[in-house]
Coordinates of C-alpha atoms in Angstrom, one line a residue:
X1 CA 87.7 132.9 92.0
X2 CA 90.0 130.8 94.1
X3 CA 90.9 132.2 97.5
X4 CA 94.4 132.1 98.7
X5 CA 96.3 131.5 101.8
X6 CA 99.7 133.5 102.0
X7 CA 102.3 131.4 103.8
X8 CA 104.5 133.3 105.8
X9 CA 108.1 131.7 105.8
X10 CA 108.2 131.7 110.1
X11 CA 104.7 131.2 110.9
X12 CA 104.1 128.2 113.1
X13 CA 101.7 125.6 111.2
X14 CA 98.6 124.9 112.8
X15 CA 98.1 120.9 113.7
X16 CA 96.1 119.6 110.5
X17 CA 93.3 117.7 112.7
X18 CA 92.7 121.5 113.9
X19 CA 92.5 123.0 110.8
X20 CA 89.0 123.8 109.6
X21 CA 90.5 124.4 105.9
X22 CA 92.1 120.9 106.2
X23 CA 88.8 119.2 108.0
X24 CA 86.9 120.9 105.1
X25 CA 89.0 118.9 102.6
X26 CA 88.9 115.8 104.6
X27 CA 84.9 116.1 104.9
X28 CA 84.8 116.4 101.2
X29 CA 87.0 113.9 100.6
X30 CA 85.4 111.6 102.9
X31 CA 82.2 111.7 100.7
X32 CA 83.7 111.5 97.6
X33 CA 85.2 108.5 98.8
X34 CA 81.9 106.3 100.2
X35 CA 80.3 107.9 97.1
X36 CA 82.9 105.9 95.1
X37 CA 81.9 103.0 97.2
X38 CA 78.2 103.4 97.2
X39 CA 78.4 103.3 92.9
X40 CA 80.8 100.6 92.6
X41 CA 78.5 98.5 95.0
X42 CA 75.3 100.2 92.6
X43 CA 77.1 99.5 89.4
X44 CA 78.0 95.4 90.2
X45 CA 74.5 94.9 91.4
X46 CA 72.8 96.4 88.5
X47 CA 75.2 94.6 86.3
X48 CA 74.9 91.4 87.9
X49 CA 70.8 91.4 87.3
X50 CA 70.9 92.7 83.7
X51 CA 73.5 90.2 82.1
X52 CA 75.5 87.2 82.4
X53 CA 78.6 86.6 84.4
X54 CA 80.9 87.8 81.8
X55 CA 79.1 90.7 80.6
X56 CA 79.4 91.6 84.4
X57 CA 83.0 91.3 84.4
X58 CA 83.0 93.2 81.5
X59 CA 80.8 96.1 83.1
X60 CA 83.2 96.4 86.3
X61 CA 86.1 96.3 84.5
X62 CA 85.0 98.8 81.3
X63 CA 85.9 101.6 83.9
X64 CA 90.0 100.7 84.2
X65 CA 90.7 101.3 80.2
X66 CA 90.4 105.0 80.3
X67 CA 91.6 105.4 84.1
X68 CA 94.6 104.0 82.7
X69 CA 94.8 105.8 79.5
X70 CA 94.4 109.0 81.0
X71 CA 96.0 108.9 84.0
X72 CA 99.4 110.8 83.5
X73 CA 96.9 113.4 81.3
X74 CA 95.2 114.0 84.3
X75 CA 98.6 114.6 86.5
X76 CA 99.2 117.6 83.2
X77 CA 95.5 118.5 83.8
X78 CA 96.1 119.2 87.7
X79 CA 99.2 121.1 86.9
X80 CA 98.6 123.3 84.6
X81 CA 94.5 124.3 86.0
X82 CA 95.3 124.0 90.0
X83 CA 94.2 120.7 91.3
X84 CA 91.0 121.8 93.3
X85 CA 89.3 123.2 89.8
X86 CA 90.0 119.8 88.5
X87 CA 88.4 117.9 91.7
X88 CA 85.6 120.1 91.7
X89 CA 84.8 119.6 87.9
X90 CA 85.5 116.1 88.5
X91 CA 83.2 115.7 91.8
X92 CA 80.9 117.6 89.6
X93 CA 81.1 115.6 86.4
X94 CA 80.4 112.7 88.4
X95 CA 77.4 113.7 90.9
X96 CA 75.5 114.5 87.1
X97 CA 76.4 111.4 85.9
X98 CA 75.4 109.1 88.3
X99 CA 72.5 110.8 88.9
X100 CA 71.4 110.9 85.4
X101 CA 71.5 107.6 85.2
X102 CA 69.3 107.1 88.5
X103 CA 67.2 108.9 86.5
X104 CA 66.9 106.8 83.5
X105 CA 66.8 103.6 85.1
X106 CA 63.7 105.4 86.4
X107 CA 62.2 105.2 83.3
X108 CA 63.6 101.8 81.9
X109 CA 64.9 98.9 82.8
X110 CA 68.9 99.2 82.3
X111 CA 70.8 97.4 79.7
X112 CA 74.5 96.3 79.8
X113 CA 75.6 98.5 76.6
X114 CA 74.3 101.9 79.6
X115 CA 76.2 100.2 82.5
X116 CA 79.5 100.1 80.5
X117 CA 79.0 103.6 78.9
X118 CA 78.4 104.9 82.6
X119 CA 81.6 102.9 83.5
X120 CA 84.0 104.2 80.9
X121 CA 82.6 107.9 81.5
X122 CA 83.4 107.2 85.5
X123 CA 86.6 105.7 84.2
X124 CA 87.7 108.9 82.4
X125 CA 86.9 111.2 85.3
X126 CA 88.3 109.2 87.9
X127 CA 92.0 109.6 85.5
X128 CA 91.3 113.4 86.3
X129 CA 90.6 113.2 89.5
X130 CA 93.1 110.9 91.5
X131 CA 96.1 113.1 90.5
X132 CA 94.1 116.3 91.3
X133 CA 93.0 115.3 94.6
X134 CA 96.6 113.8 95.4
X135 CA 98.0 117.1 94.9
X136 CA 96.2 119.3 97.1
X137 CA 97.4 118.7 100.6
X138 CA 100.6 120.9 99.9
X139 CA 98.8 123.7 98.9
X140 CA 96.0 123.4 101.6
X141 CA 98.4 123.2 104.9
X142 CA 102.6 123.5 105.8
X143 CA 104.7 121.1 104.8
X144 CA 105.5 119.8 108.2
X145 CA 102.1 118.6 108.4
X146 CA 101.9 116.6 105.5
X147 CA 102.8 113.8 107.2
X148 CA 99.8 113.8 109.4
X149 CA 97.4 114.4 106.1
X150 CA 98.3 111.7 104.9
X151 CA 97.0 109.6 108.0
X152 CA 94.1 111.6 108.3
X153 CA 93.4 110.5 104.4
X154 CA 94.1 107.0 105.0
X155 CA 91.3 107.0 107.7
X156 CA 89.2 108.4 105.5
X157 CA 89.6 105.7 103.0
X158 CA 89.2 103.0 105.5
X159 CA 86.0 104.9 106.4
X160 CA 84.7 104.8 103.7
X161 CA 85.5 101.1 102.9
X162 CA 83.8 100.4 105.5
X163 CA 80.5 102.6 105.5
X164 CA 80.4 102.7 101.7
X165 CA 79.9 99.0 100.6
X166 CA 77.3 98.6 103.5
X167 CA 75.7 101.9 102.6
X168 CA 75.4 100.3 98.7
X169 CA 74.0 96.9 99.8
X170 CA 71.2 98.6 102.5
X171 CA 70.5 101.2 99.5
X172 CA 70.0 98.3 97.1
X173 CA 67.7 96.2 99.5
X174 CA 65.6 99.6 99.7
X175 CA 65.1 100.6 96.6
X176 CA 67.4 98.9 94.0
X177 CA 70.3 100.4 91.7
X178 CA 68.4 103.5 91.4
X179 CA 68.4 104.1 95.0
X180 CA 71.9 103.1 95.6
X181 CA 72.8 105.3 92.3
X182 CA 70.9 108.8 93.7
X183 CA 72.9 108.3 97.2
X184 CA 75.9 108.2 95.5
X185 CA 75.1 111.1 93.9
X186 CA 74.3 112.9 96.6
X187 CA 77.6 112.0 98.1
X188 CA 79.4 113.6 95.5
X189 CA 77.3 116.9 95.7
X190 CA 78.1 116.8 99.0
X191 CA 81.6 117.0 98.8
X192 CA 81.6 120.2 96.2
X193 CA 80.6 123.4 98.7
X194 CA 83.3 121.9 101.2
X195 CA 85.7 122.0 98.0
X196 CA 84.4 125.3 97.2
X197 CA 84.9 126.5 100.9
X198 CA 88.8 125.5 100.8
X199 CA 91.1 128.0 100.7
X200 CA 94.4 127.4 98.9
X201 CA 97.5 128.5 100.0
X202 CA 99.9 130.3 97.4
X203 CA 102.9 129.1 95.5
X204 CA 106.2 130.3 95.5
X205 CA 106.7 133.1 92.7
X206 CA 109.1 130.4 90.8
X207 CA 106.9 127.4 90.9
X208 CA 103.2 129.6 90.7
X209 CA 104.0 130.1 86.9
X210 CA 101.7 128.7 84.5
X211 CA 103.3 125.5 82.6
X212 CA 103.5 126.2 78.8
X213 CA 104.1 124.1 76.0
X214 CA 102.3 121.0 74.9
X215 CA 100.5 118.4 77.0
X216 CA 103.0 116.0 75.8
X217 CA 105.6 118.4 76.8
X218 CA 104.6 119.3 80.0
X219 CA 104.3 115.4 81.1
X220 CA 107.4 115.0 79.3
X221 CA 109.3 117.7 81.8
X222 CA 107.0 115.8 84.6
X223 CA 109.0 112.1 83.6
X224 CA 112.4 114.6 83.5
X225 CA 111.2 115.9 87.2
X226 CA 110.9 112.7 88.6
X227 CA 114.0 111.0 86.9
X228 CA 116.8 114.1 87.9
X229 CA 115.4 114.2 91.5
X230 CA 117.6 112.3 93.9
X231 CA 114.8 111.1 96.2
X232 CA 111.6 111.0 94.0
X233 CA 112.9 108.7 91.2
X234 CA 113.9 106.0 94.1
X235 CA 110.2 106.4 95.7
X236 CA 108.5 105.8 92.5
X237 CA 111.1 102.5 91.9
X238 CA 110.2 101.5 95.7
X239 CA 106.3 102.1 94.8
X240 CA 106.0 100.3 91.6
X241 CA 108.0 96.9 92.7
X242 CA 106.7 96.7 96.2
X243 CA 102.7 97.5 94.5
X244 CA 103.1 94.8 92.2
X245 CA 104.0 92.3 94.8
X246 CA 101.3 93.2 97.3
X247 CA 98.2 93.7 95.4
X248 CA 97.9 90.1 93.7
X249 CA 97.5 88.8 97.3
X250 CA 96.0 90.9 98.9
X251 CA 93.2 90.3 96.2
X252 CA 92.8 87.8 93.9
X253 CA 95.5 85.7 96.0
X254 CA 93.2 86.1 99.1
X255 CA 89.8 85.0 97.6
X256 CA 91.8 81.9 96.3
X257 CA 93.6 81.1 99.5
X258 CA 90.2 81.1 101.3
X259 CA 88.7 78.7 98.6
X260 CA 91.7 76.5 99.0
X261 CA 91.5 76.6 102.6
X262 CA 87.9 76.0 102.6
X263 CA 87.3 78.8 104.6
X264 CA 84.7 80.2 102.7
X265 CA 83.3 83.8 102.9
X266 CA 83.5 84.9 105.7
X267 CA 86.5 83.3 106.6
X268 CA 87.9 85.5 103.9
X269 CA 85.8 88.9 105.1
X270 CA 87.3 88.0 108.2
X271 CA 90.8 88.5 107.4
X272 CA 90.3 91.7 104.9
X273 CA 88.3 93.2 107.8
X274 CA 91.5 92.4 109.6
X275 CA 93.9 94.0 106.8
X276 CA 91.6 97.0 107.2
X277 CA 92.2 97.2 110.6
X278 CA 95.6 96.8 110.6
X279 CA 96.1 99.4 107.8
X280 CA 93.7 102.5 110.0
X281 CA 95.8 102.0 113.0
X282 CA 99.3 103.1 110.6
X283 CA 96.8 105.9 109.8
X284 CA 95.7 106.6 113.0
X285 CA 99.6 106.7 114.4
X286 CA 100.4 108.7 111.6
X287 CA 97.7 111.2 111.7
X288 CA 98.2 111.3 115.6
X289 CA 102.5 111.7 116.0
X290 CA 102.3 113.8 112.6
X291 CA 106.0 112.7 111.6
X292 CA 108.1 109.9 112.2
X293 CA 112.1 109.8 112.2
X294 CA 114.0 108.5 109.6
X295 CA 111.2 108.5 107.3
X296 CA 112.6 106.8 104.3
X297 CA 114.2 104.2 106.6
X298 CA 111.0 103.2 108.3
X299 CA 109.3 103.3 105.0
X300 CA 111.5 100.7 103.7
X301 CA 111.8 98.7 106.6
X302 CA 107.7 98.5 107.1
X303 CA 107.3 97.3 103.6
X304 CA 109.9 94.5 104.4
X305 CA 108.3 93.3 107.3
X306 CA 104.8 93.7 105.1
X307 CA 106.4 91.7 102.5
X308 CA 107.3 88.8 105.2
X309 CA 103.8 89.0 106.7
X310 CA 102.4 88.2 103.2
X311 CA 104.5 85.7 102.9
X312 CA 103.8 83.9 106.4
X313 CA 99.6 84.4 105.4
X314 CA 99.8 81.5 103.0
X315 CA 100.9 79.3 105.3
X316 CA 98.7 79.3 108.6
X317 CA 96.0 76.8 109.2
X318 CA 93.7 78.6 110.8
X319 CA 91.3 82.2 110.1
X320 CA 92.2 83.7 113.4
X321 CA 96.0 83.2 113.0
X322 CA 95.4 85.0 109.4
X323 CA 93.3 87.3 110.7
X324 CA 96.5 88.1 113.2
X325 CA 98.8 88.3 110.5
X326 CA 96.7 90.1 107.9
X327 CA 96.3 92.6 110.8
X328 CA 100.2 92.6 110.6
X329 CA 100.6 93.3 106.5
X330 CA 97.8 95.7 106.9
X331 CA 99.7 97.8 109.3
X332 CA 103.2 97.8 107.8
X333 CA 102.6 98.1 104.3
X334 CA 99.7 100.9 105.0
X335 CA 102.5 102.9 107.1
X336 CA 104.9 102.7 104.3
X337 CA 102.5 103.2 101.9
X338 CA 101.5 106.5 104.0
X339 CA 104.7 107.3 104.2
X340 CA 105.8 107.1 100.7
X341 CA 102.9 109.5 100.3
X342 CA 104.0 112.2 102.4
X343 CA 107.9 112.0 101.3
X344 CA 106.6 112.6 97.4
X345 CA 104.6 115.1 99.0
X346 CA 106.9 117.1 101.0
X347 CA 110.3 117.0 98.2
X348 CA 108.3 117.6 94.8
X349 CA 108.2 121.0 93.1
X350 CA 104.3 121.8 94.0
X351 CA 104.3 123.0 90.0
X352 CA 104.8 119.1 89.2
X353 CA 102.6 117.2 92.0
X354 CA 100.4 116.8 89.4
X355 CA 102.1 115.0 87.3
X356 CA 104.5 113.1 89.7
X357 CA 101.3 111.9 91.9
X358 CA 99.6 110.9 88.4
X359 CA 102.7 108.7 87.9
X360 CA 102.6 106.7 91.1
X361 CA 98.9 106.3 90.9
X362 CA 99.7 104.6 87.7
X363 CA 101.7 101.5 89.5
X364 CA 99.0 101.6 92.2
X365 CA 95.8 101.7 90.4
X366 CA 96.4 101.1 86.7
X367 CA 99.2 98.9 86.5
X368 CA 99.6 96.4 89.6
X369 CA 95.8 95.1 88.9
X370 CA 97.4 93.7 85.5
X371 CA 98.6 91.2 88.0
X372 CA 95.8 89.4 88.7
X373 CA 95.5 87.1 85.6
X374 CA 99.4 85.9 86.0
X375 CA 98.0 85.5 89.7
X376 CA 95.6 83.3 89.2
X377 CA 97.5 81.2 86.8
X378 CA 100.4 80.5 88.6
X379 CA 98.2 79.8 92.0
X380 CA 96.2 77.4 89.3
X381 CA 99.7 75.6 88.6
X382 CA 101.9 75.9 91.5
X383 CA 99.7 76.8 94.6
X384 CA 98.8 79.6 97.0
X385 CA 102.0 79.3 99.4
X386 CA 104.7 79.2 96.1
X387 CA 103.0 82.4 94.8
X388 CA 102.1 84.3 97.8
X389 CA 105.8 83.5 98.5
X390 CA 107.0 84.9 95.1
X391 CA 104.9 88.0 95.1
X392 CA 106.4 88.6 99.0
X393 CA 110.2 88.9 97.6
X394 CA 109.0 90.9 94.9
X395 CA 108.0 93.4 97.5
X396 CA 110.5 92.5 99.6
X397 CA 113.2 93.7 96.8
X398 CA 111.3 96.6 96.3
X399 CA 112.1 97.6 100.1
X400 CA 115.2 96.3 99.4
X401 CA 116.2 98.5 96.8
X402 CA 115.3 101.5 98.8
X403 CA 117.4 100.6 101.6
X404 CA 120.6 100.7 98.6
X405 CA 119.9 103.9 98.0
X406 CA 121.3 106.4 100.4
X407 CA 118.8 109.6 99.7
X408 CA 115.9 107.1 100.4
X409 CA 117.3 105.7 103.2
X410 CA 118.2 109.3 105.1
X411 CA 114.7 110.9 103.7
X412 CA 112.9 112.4 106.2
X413 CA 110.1 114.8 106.1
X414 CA 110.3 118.0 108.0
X415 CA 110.2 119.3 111.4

C-alpha cells in the first residue's frame, strides 16, 4: 500500500535538506548508488582474473545492450506503475542478484559466460530503474524545491564515486569478488525499508489517471509530450548535443591525454578527482541556495563556459594547471547539468516523468558512450588538442542552441 502526501495548493514547502521524507530518499539513494559502485568495481576484478583482456571488455560492457534497449520501456514502466514500486522491485531485483552470485562463486570458481549473464541481468534492471528513480523527486517534495534535490542528488553521486570504488578495492583485498559482491548487496537491501518508508505525495486528479493503451502507445504519447512542449523539447536538444561533446573527454579523451602527456596514472586520477570536485561544489551551491535566477539562461551559459574549459584542458602543460581547469569543467557543466535536471523536473506533466526522464537518460547513459570508439580514432589520427577542441564546439553549440531559443533562455524554476 503506498502512503500519500496531500499537497495543499498554499502550504509553504518545507526546505528539502529538512525533510525526513526527502533525507529518507536521499539515504536510499545514497546506497544504491555506492552499491552500484561497489559491483562495478566487483564485476571488473572478477572479470579481469577469469579471462583475457577482451573477454573483460566484453564482461563490462555486456551490461549497456539492454540498458539501452530498454530504457524508454522503463520511462512507460515508471509511468504507468508509480516510480517508487519500480525502484523498489528494481533495488530488490538487484540485492538477490548480486547476492546470488556471491553465493555461487562460493561454491565455484566463476566463469566469464556467469559474469556476462550477471551483467546483462544488471543491465536490464538498471533500464527500469534510472527512469524510476529520476521521477520521484516531484512526487516526494513541492516543486519549488526541486531545484535543491537535485543538488542534494548530485552530492550523493559524488559520494558515492568516491566511497564506492575504494569500498570495492578494500572489499576485494579482504575477501575477493565474493566479498566485494555480498557488500554490494547489502547496499542495495539497505536502501529498500528507506524506500518503503517514503511517503508519496498525490497527483493532481488530471494527471493521477492510469495511462491506457499500449506500451508502444504510451511512449509514443511520451515522444508527443516532449516534442509539443515549448521548453522540454529544447532541454532534451541542449542535453543530447552538449552530452555527446563532453563525455568523450571527459573519458576516453582524458586517459589518452594523460598517456600522451606522460603523465601517467595518477596524473590522470589527479585531474578526475579534480572534475569531481569541481562538479560537488555546483551541487553543494545548488543544494544550499535551492534556486537560481534565470535558470535556463545560466544553464546555457555554464555549459558554454564548460565547453571552453574542455577545450583549454588539452592544451596545458602541466597536472596542476589541468587539475585547475578540470575543477573548472567540473563545476560548470555539473551546474548545468543540475539544472537541466530540475527544469525537466519542475515543467513536465508528473503522468509523463517517466517517460520524458527515460528519454534524456538515453543521450546521457546509452547514447553519448557510443562516442568513445570515434574518440579514440580521431585522437589516433589527429591528436588530443584537435579533438578535445571539436568535441568542445559540439557542446558549445549545444549551449548555443539553447540560448536561440527564447522559452529556454527565460526558463526558470519556481519561487
Amino acid at each position: 500500500m503506498t502512503a500519500t502526501l496531500p499537497a495543499p495548493a498554499g502550504a509553504t514547502a518545507r526546505p528539502a535538506h529538512r525533510d525526513g521524507n526527502v533525507l529518507r530518499w536521499l539515504g536510499a539513494y545514497t546506497a544504491s548508488m555506492i552499491g552500484d559502485s561497489v559491483y562495478y568495481m566487483a564485476l571488473a576484478w572478477a572479470a579481469a582474473r577469469t579471462g583475457n583482456a577482451s573477454q573483460t571488455g566484453l564482461v563490462l560492457a555486456a551490461g549497456s545492450i539492454p540498458r539501452a534497449v530498454l530504457l524508454l520501456g522503463g520511462g512507460v514502466l515508471a509511468d504507468r506503475l508509480g516510480p517508487r514500486r519500480v525502484v523498489v522491485a528494481s533495488d530488490t531485483a538487484r540485492c538477490l542478484v548480486i547476492l546470488g552470485l556471491a553465493g555461487t562463486l562460493l561454491l565455484t570458481s566463476p566463469a566469464v559466460w556467469t559474469l556476462i549473464a550477471v551483467a546483462l541481468v544488471f543491465g536490464a534492471v538498471d533500464a527500469l530503474f534510472l527512469p524510476a528513480v529520476g521521477a520521484l523527486p516531484p512526487r516526494i517534495t513541492a516543486p519549488s524545491q526541486l531545484a535543491r534535490v537535485q543538488g542534494m542528488r548530485g552530492l550523493a553521486t559524488r559520494t558515492a564515486n568516491v566511497v564506492g570504488a575504494p569500498l570495492g578495492g578494500v572489499a576485494v583485498a579482504l575477501g575477493g569478488p565474493v566479498l566485494a559482491f555480498a557488500a554490494a548487496g547489502l547496499l542495495f537491501a539497505v536502501s529498500l525499508p528507506l524506500l518503503l518508508a517514503v511517503r508519496m505525495r498525490a497527483l493532481p486528479a488530471p494527471e493521477a489517471s492510469a495511462p491506457t493503451g499500449t506500451a508502444w502507445r504510451e511512449l509514443a504519447d511520451g515522444l508527443r509530450h516532449i516534442r509539443r512542449h515549448p521548453l522540454l523539447g529544447p532541454l532534451m536538444l541542449v542535453v543530447a548535443v552538449s552530452e555527446l561533446g563532453f563525455v568523450g573527454p571527459l573519458n576516453l579523451g582524458l586517459i589518452l591525454l594523460s598517456d600522451e602527456r606522460g603523465w601517467g596514472a595518477s596524473g590522470m586520477g589527479w585531474v578526475v578527482a579534480a572534475f569531481g570536485v569541481g562538479a560537488g561544489a555546483s551541487a553543494l551551491l545548488l543544494a544550499v541556495r535551492g534556486r537560481l535566477p534565470r535558470a535556463g539562461l545560466v544553464m546555457c551559459l555554464t555549459v558554454l563556459v564548460g565547453a571552453v574549459a574542455i577545450a583549454a584542458l588539452a592544451y596545458v602543460p602541466s597536472v596542476p594547471l589541468a587539475a585547475a581547469v578540470a575543477v573548472l569543467v567540473g563545476l560548470f557543466a555539473g551546474l548545468g547539468g543540475s539544472l537541466c535536471g530540475a527544469l525537466t523536473q519542475t515543467v513536465t506533466d508528473p503522468a509523463y516523468l517517466g517517460r520524458v526522464t527515460s528519454v534524456s537518460t538515453l543521450f546521457t547513459h546509452a547514447l553519448a558512450p557510443l562516442s568513445y570508439p570515434v574518440t579514440g580514432a580521431a585522437v589516433a589520427l589527429w591528436g588530443t588538442g584537435p579533438v578535445f577542441v571539436a568535441s568542445a564546439a559540439l557542446s558549445a553549440a549545444g549551449a548555443g542552441a539553447g540560448l536561440l531559443l527564447a522559452p529556454l533562455r527565460r526558463a526558470e524554476l519556481p519561487r
